Short mmCIF file of C-alpha atoms in Angstrom, two decimals:
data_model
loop_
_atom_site.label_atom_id
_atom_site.label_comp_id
_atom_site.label_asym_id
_atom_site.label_seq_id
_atom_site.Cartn_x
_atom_site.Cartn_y
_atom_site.Cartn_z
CA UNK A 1 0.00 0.00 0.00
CA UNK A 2 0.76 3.34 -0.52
CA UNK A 3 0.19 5.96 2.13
CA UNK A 4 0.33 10.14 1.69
CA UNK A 5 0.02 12.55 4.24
CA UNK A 6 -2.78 15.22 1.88
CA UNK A 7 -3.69 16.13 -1.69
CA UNK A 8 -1.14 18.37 -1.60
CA UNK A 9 1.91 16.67 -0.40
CA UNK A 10 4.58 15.94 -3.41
CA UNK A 11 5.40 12.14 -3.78
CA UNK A 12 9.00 11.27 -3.01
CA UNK A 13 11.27 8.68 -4.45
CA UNK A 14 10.30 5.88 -2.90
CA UNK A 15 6.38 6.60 -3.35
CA UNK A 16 6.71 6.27 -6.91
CA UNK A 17 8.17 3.01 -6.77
CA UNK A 18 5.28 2.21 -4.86
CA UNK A 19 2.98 3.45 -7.57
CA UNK A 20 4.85 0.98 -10.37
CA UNK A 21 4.56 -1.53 -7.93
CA UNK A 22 0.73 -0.98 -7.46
CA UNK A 23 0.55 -0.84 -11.59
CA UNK A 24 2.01 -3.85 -11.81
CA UNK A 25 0.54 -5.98 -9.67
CA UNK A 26 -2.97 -4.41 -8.35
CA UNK A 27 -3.62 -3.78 -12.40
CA UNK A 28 -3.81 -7.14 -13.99
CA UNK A 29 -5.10 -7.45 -17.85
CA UNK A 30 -5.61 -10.57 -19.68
CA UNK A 31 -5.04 -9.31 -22.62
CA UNK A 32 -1.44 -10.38 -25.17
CA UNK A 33 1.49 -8.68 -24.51
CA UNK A 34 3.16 -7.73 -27.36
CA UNK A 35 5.43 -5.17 -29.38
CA UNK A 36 5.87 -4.44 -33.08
CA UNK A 37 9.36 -5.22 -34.61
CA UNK A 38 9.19 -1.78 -35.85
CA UNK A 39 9.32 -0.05 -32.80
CA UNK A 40 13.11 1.06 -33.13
CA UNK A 41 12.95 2.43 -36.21
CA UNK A 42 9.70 4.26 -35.45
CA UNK A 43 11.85 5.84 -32.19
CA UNK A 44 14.40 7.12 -34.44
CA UNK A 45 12.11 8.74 -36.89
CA UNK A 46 10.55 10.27 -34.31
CA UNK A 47 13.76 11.45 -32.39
CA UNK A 48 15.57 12.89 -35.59
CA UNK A 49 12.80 13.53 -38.59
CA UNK A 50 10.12 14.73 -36.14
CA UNK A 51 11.62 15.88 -32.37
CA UNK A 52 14.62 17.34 -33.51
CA UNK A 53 13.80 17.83 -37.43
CA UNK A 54 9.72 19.10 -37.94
CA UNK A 55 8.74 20.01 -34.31
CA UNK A 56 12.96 21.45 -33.74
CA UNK A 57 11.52 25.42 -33.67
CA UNK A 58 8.27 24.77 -30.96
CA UNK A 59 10.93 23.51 -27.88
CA UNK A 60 14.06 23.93 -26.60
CA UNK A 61 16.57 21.39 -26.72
CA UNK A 62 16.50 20.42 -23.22
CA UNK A 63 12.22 19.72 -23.60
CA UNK A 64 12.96 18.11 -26.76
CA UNK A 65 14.93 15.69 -25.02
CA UNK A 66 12.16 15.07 -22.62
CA UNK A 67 9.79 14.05 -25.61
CA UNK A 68 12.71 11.70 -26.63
CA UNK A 69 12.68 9.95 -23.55
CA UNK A 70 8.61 9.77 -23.53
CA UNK A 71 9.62 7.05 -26.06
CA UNK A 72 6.38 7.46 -28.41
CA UNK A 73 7.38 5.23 -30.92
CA UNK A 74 8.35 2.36 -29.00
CA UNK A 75 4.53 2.87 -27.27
CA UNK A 76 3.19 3.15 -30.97
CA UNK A 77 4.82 -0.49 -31.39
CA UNK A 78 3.12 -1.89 -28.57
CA UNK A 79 -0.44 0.25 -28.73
CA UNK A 80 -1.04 -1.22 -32.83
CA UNK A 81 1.76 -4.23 -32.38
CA UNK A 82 0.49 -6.42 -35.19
CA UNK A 83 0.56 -3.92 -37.83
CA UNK A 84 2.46 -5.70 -40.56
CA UNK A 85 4.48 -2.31 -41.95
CA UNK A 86 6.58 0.26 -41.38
CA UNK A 87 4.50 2.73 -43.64
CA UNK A 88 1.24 1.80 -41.80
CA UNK A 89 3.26 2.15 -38.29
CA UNK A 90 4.20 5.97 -39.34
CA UNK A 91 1.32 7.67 -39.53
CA UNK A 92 0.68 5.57 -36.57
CA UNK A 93 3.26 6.96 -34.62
CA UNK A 94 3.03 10.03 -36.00
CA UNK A 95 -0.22 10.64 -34.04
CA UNK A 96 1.11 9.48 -30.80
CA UNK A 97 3.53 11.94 -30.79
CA UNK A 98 1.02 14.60 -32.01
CA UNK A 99 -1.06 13.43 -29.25
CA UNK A 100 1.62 14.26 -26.51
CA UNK A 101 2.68 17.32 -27.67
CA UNK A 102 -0.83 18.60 -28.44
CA UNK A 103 -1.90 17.54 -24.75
CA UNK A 104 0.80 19.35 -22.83
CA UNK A 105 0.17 22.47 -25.05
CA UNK A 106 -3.39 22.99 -24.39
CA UNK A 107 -3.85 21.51 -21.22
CA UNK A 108 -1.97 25.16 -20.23
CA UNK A 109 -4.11 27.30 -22.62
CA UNK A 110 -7.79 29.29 -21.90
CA UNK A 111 -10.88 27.94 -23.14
CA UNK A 112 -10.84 30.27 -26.20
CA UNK A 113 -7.57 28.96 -27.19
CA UNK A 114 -8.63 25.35 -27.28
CA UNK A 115 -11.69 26.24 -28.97
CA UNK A 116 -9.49 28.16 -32.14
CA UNK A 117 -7.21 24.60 -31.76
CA UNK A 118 -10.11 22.20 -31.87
CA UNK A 119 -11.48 23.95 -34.86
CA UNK A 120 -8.37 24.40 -37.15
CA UNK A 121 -7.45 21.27 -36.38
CA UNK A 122 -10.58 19.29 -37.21
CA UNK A 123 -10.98 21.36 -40.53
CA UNK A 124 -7.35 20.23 -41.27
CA UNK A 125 -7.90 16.63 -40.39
CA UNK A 126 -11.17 16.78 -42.68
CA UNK A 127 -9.32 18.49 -45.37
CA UNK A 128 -11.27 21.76 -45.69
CA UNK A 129 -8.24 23.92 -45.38
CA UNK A 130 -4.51 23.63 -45.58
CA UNK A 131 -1.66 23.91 -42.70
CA UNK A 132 -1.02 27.47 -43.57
CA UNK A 133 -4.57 28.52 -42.97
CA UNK A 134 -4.62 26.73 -39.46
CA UNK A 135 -2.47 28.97 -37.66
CA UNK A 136 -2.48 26.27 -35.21
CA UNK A 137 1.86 25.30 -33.88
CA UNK A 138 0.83 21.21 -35.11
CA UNK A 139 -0.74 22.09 -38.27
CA UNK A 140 1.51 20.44 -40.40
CA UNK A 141 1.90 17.06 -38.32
CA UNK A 142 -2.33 17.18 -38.67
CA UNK A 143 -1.72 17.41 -42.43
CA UNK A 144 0.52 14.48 -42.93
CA UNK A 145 -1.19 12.61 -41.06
CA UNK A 146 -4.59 13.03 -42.91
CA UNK A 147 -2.50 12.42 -46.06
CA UNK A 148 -0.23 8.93 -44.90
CA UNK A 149 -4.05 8.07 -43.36
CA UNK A 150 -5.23 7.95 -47.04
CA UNK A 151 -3.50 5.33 -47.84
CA UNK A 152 -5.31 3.25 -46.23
CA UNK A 153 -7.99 3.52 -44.95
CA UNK A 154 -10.94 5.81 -47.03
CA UNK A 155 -11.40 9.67 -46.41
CA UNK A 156 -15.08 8.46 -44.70
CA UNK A 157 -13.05 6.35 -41.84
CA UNK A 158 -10.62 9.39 -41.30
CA UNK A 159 -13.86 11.83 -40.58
CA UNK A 160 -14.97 9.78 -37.97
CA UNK A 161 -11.09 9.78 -36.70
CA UNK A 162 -11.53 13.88 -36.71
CA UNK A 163 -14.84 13.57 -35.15
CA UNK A 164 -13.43 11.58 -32.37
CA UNK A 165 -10.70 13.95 -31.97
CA UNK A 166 -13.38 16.93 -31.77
CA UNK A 167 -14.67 14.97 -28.86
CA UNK A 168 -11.05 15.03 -27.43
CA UNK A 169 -11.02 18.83 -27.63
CA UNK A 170 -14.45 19.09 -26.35
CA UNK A 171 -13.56 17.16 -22.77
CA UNK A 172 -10.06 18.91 -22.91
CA UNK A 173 -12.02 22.65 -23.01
CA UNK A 174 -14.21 21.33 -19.92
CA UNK A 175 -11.03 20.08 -18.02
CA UNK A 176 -9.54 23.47 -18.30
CA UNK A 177 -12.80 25.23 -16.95
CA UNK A 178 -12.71 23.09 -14.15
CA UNK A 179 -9.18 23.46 -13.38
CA UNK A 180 -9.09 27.45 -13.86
CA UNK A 181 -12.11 27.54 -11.42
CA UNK A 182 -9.99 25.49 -9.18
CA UNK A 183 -13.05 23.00 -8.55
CA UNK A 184 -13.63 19.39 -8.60
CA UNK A 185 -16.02 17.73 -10.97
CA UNK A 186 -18.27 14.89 -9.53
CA UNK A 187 -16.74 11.48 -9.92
CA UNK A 188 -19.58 10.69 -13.22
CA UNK A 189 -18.90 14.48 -14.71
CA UNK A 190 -14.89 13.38 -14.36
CA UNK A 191 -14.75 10.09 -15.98
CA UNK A 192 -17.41 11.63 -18.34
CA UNK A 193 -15.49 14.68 -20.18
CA UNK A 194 -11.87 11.94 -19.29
CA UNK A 195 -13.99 9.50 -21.47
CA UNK A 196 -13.48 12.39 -24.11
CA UNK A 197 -9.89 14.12 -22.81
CA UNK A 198 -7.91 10.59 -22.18
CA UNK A 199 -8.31 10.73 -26.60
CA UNK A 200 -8.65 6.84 -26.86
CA UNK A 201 -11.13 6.83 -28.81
CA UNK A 202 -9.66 8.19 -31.54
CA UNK A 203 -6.97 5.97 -31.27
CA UNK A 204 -9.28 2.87 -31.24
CA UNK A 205 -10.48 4.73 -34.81
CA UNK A 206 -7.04 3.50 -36.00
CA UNK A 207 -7.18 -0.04 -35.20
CA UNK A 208 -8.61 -0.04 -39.01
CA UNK A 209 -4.84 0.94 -40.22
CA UNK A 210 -3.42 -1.52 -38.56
CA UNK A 211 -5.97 -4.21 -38.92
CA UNK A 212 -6.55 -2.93 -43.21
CA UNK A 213 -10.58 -3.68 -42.33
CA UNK A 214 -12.94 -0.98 -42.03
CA UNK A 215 -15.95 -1.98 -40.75
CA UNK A 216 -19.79 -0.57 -41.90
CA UNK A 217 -20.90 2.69 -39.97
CA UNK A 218 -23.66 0.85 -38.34
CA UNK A 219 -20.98 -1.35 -36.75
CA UNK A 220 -19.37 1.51 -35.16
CA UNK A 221 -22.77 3.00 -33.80
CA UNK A 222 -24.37 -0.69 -32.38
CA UNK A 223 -24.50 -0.11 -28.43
CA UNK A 224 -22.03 -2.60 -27.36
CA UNK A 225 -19.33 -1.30 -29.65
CA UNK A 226 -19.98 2.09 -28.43
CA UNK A 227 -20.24 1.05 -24.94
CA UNK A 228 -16.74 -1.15 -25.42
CA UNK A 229 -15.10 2.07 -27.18
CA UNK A 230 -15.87 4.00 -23.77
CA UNK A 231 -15.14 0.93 -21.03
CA UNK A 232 -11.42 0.97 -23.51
CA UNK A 233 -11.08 4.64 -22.20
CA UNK A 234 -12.58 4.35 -18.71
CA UNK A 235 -10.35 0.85 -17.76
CA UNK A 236 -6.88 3.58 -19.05
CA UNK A 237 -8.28 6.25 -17.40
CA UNK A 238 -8.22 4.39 -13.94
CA UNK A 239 -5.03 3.56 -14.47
CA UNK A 240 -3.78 6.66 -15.89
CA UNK A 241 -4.62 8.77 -12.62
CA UNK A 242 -2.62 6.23 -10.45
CA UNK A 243 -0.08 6.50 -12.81
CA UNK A 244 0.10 10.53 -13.55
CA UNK A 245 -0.62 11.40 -9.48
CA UNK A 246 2.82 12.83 -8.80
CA UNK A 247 2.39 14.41 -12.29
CA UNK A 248 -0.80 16.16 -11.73
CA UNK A 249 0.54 17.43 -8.25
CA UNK A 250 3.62 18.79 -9.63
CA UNK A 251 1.56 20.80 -12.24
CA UNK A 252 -1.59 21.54 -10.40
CA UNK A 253 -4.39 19.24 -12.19
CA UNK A 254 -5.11 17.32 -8.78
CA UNK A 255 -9.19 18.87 -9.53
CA UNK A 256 -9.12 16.14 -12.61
CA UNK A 257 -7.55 13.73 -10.87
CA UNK A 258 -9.91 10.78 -9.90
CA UNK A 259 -7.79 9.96 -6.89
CA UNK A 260 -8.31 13.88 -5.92
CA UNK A 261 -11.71 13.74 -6.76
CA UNK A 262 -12.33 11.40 -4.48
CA UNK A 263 -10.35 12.21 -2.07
CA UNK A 264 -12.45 15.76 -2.19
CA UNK A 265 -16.09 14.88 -2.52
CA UNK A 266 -16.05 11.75 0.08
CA UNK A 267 -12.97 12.87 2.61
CA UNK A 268 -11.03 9.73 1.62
CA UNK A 269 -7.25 9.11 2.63
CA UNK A 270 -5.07 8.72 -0.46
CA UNK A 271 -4.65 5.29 0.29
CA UNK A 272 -8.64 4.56 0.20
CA UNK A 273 -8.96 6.84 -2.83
CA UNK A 274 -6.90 4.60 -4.43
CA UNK A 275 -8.49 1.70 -3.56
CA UNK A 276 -11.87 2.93 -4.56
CA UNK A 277 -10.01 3.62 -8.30
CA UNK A 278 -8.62 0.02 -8.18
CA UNK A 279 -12.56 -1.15 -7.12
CA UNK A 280 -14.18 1.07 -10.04
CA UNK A 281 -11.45 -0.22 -12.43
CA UNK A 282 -11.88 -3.57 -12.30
CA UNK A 283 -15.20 -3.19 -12.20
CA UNK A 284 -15.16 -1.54 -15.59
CA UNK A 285 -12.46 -4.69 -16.60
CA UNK A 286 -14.90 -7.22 -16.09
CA UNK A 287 -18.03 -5.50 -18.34
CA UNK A 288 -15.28 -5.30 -21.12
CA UNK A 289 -14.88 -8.86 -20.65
CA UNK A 290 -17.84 -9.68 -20.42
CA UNK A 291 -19.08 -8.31 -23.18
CA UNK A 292 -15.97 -9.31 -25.41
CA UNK A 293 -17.73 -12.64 -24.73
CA UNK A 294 -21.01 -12.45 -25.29
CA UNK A 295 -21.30 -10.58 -28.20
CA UNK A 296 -23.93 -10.16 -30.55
CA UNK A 297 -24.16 -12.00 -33.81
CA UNK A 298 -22.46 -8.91 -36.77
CA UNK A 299 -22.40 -11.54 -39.53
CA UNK A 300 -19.73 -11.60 -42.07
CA UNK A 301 -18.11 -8.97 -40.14
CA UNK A 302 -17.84 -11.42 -36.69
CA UNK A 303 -14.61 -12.09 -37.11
CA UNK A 304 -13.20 -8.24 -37.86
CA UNK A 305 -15.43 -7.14 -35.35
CA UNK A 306 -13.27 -9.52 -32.63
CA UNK A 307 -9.93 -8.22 -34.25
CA UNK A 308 -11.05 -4.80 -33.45
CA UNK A 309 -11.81 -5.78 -30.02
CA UNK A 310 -8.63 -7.47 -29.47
CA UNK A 311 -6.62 -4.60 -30.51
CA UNK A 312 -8.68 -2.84 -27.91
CA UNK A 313 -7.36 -4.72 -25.26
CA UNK A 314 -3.58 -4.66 -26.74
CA UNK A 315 -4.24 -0.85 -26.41
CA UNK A 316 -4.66 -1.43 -22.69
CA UNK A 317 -1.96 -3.95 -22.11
CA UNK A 318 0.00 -2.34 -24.00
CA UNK A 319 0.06 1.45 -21.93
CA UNK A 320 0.47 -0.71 -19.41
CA UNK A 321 3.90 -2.15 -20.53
CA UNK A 322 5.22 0.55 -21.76
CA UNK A 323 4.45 2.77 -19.14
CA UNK A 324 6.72 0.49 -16.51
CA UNK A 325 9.00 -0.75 -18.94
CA UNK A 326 9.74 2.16 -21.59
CA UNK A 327 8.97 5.80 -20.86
CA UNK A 328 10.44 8.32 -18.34
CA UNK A 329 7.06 10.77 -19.06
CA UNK A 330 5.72 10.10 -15.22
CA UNK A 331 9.08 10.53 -13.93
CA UNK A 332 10.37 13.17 -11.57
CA UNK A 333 11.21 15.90 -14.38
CA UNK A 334 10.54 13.76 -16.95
CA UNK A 335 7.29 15.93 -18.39
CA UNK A 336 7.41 19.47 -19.77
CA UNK A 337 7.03 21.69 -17.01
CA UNK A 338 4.13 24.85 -17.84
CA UNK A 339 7.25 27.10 -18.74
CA UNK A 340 9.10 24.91 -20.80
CA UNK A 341 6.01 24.97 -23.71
CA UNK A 342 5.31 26.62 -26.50
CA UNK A 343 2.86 30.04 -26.02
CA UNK A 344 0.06 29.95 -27.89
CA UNK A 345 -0.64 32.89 -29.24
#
């Protein structure tokens, strides 16, 4: 167990052990284990073509070094592991370093800022205007990923992609409301707008890249693939906020923290507010299993439907792996710290 004296207390050394220790073994997913053969190569594109090539001008070297060690294409290799090529793994990767980088920048900015983002960088995604319209820092990344996208997978698959990623900005606005007011949401309003912020479901919009199947829209809509889209984000999520506590101290997001939300609303210790996340996550773990299970009869599309499913649950092993194993990003210094980014102007 882990014990913590308030909500405001930073974690030491040894606490953080505790946490991996806690995400190890109090966080158990039955799910394969696995990593892409790719996942080197992917690392050094992103180090030299993107970090220190594309992105070079947004952060200083020392940041830029941070993002290194965040190791996003070695998690791209285990988040889509079975994708069978490097072209399909770099747009791929491409996004999960666009994901990081567009995170940290925002989760700093006002509303109105995020708003401008969200809607540049949807119209981008979608294709209705070019990088140099945006005005947006990641305008460019947005761009070539739309284009390496459409390659393969059709421009209709890549609109619900956007749309998923307007749903991303939409939680990420409400986060920031919340966190400027200094207040805490109610546990259902958190895990609500995180359902949106956490941005899984976008990614689990890619699982047709990787896969080369792209399912019929009324697949996408039926209830229990909706309702296994948002247990994939709420089982992370859990996880996550165990995982990014001494994170969220250091830069004051503790009011969208679940452990602080708890802690907050019900006067739980740290150590019962975790508990309580460990309760509600497994909790969450055993609908998605249950319903991986007993699905419903899709026809010819039963068997793509349960390869999309799978991949689900390599999402989730896979964040778990590589967030013990391979990046430094929940680290003591290893995040940008608020003055280290980019201003949006």
């Amino acid at each position: 167990m882990i014990i913590f004296k308030d909500t405001k207390s930073i974690i030491t050394k040894s606490q953080i052990m505790n946490i991996k220790n806690i995400l190890e073994n109090r966080f158990i997913y039955p799910f394969p284990d696995k990593i892409s053969p790719f996942g080197k190569a992917l690392q050094e594109i992103a180090n030299t073509q993107w970090i220190d090539g594309e992105l070079k001008d947004l952060l200083p070297l020392a940041t830029r070094e941070k993002y290194k060690h965040t190791n996003t294409g070695i998690m791209s290799a285990r988040w889509w592991p079975t994708t069978p090529t490097l072209d399909r793994m770099i747009p791929l990767s491409r996004f999960m370093l666009w994901a990081m980088y567009n995170d940290d920048m925002y989760e700093v900015a006002t509303p109105n800022e995020i708003h401008f983002a969200q809607e540049r960088s949807i119209a981008v995604l979608k294709g209705k205007i070019s990088p140099e319209q945006a005005q947006i820092p990641l305008a460019y990344q947005l761009a070539a990923i739309r284009e390496d996208f459409l390659k393969f997978i059709p421009s209709e698959s890549i609109n619900r992609f956007a749309d998923s990623l307007n749903e991303y900005f939409d939680g990420l606005e409400m986060e920031v409301l919340y966190q400027q007011n200094g207040t805490f949401p109610s546990v259902g309003n958190l895990i609500s707008i995180r359902v949106r912020s956490l941005m899984v479901c976008a990614f689990v919009d890619t699982i047709e890249i990787q896969t080369g199947i792209t399912l019929p829209d009324r697949i996408y809509k039926h209830p229990v693939i909706k309702r296994l889209y948002h247990l994939s984000s709420s089982i992370i999520i859990y996880f996550n906020d165990v995982q990014s506590l001494h994170k969220d101290e250091v830069s004051g997001r503790l009011y969208f923290n679940l452990l602080g939300v708890l802690q907050h609303h019900y006067q739980l210790s740290k150590e019962e507010a975790l508990e309580e996340t460990i309760r509600m996550h497994n909790e969450d773990l055993e609908e998605f299993l249950l319903l991986k299970s007993t699905l419903p009869d899709f026809g010819e599309w039963q068997e793509a439907v349960i390869e999309i499913i799978e991949c689900m649950g390599m999402f989730i092993k896979g964040w778990q792996t590589t967030s013990l194993l391979e990046t430094k990003r929940y680290n003591n210094n290893g995040f940008p710290q608020i003055e280290e980014l980019p201003k949006i102007e």
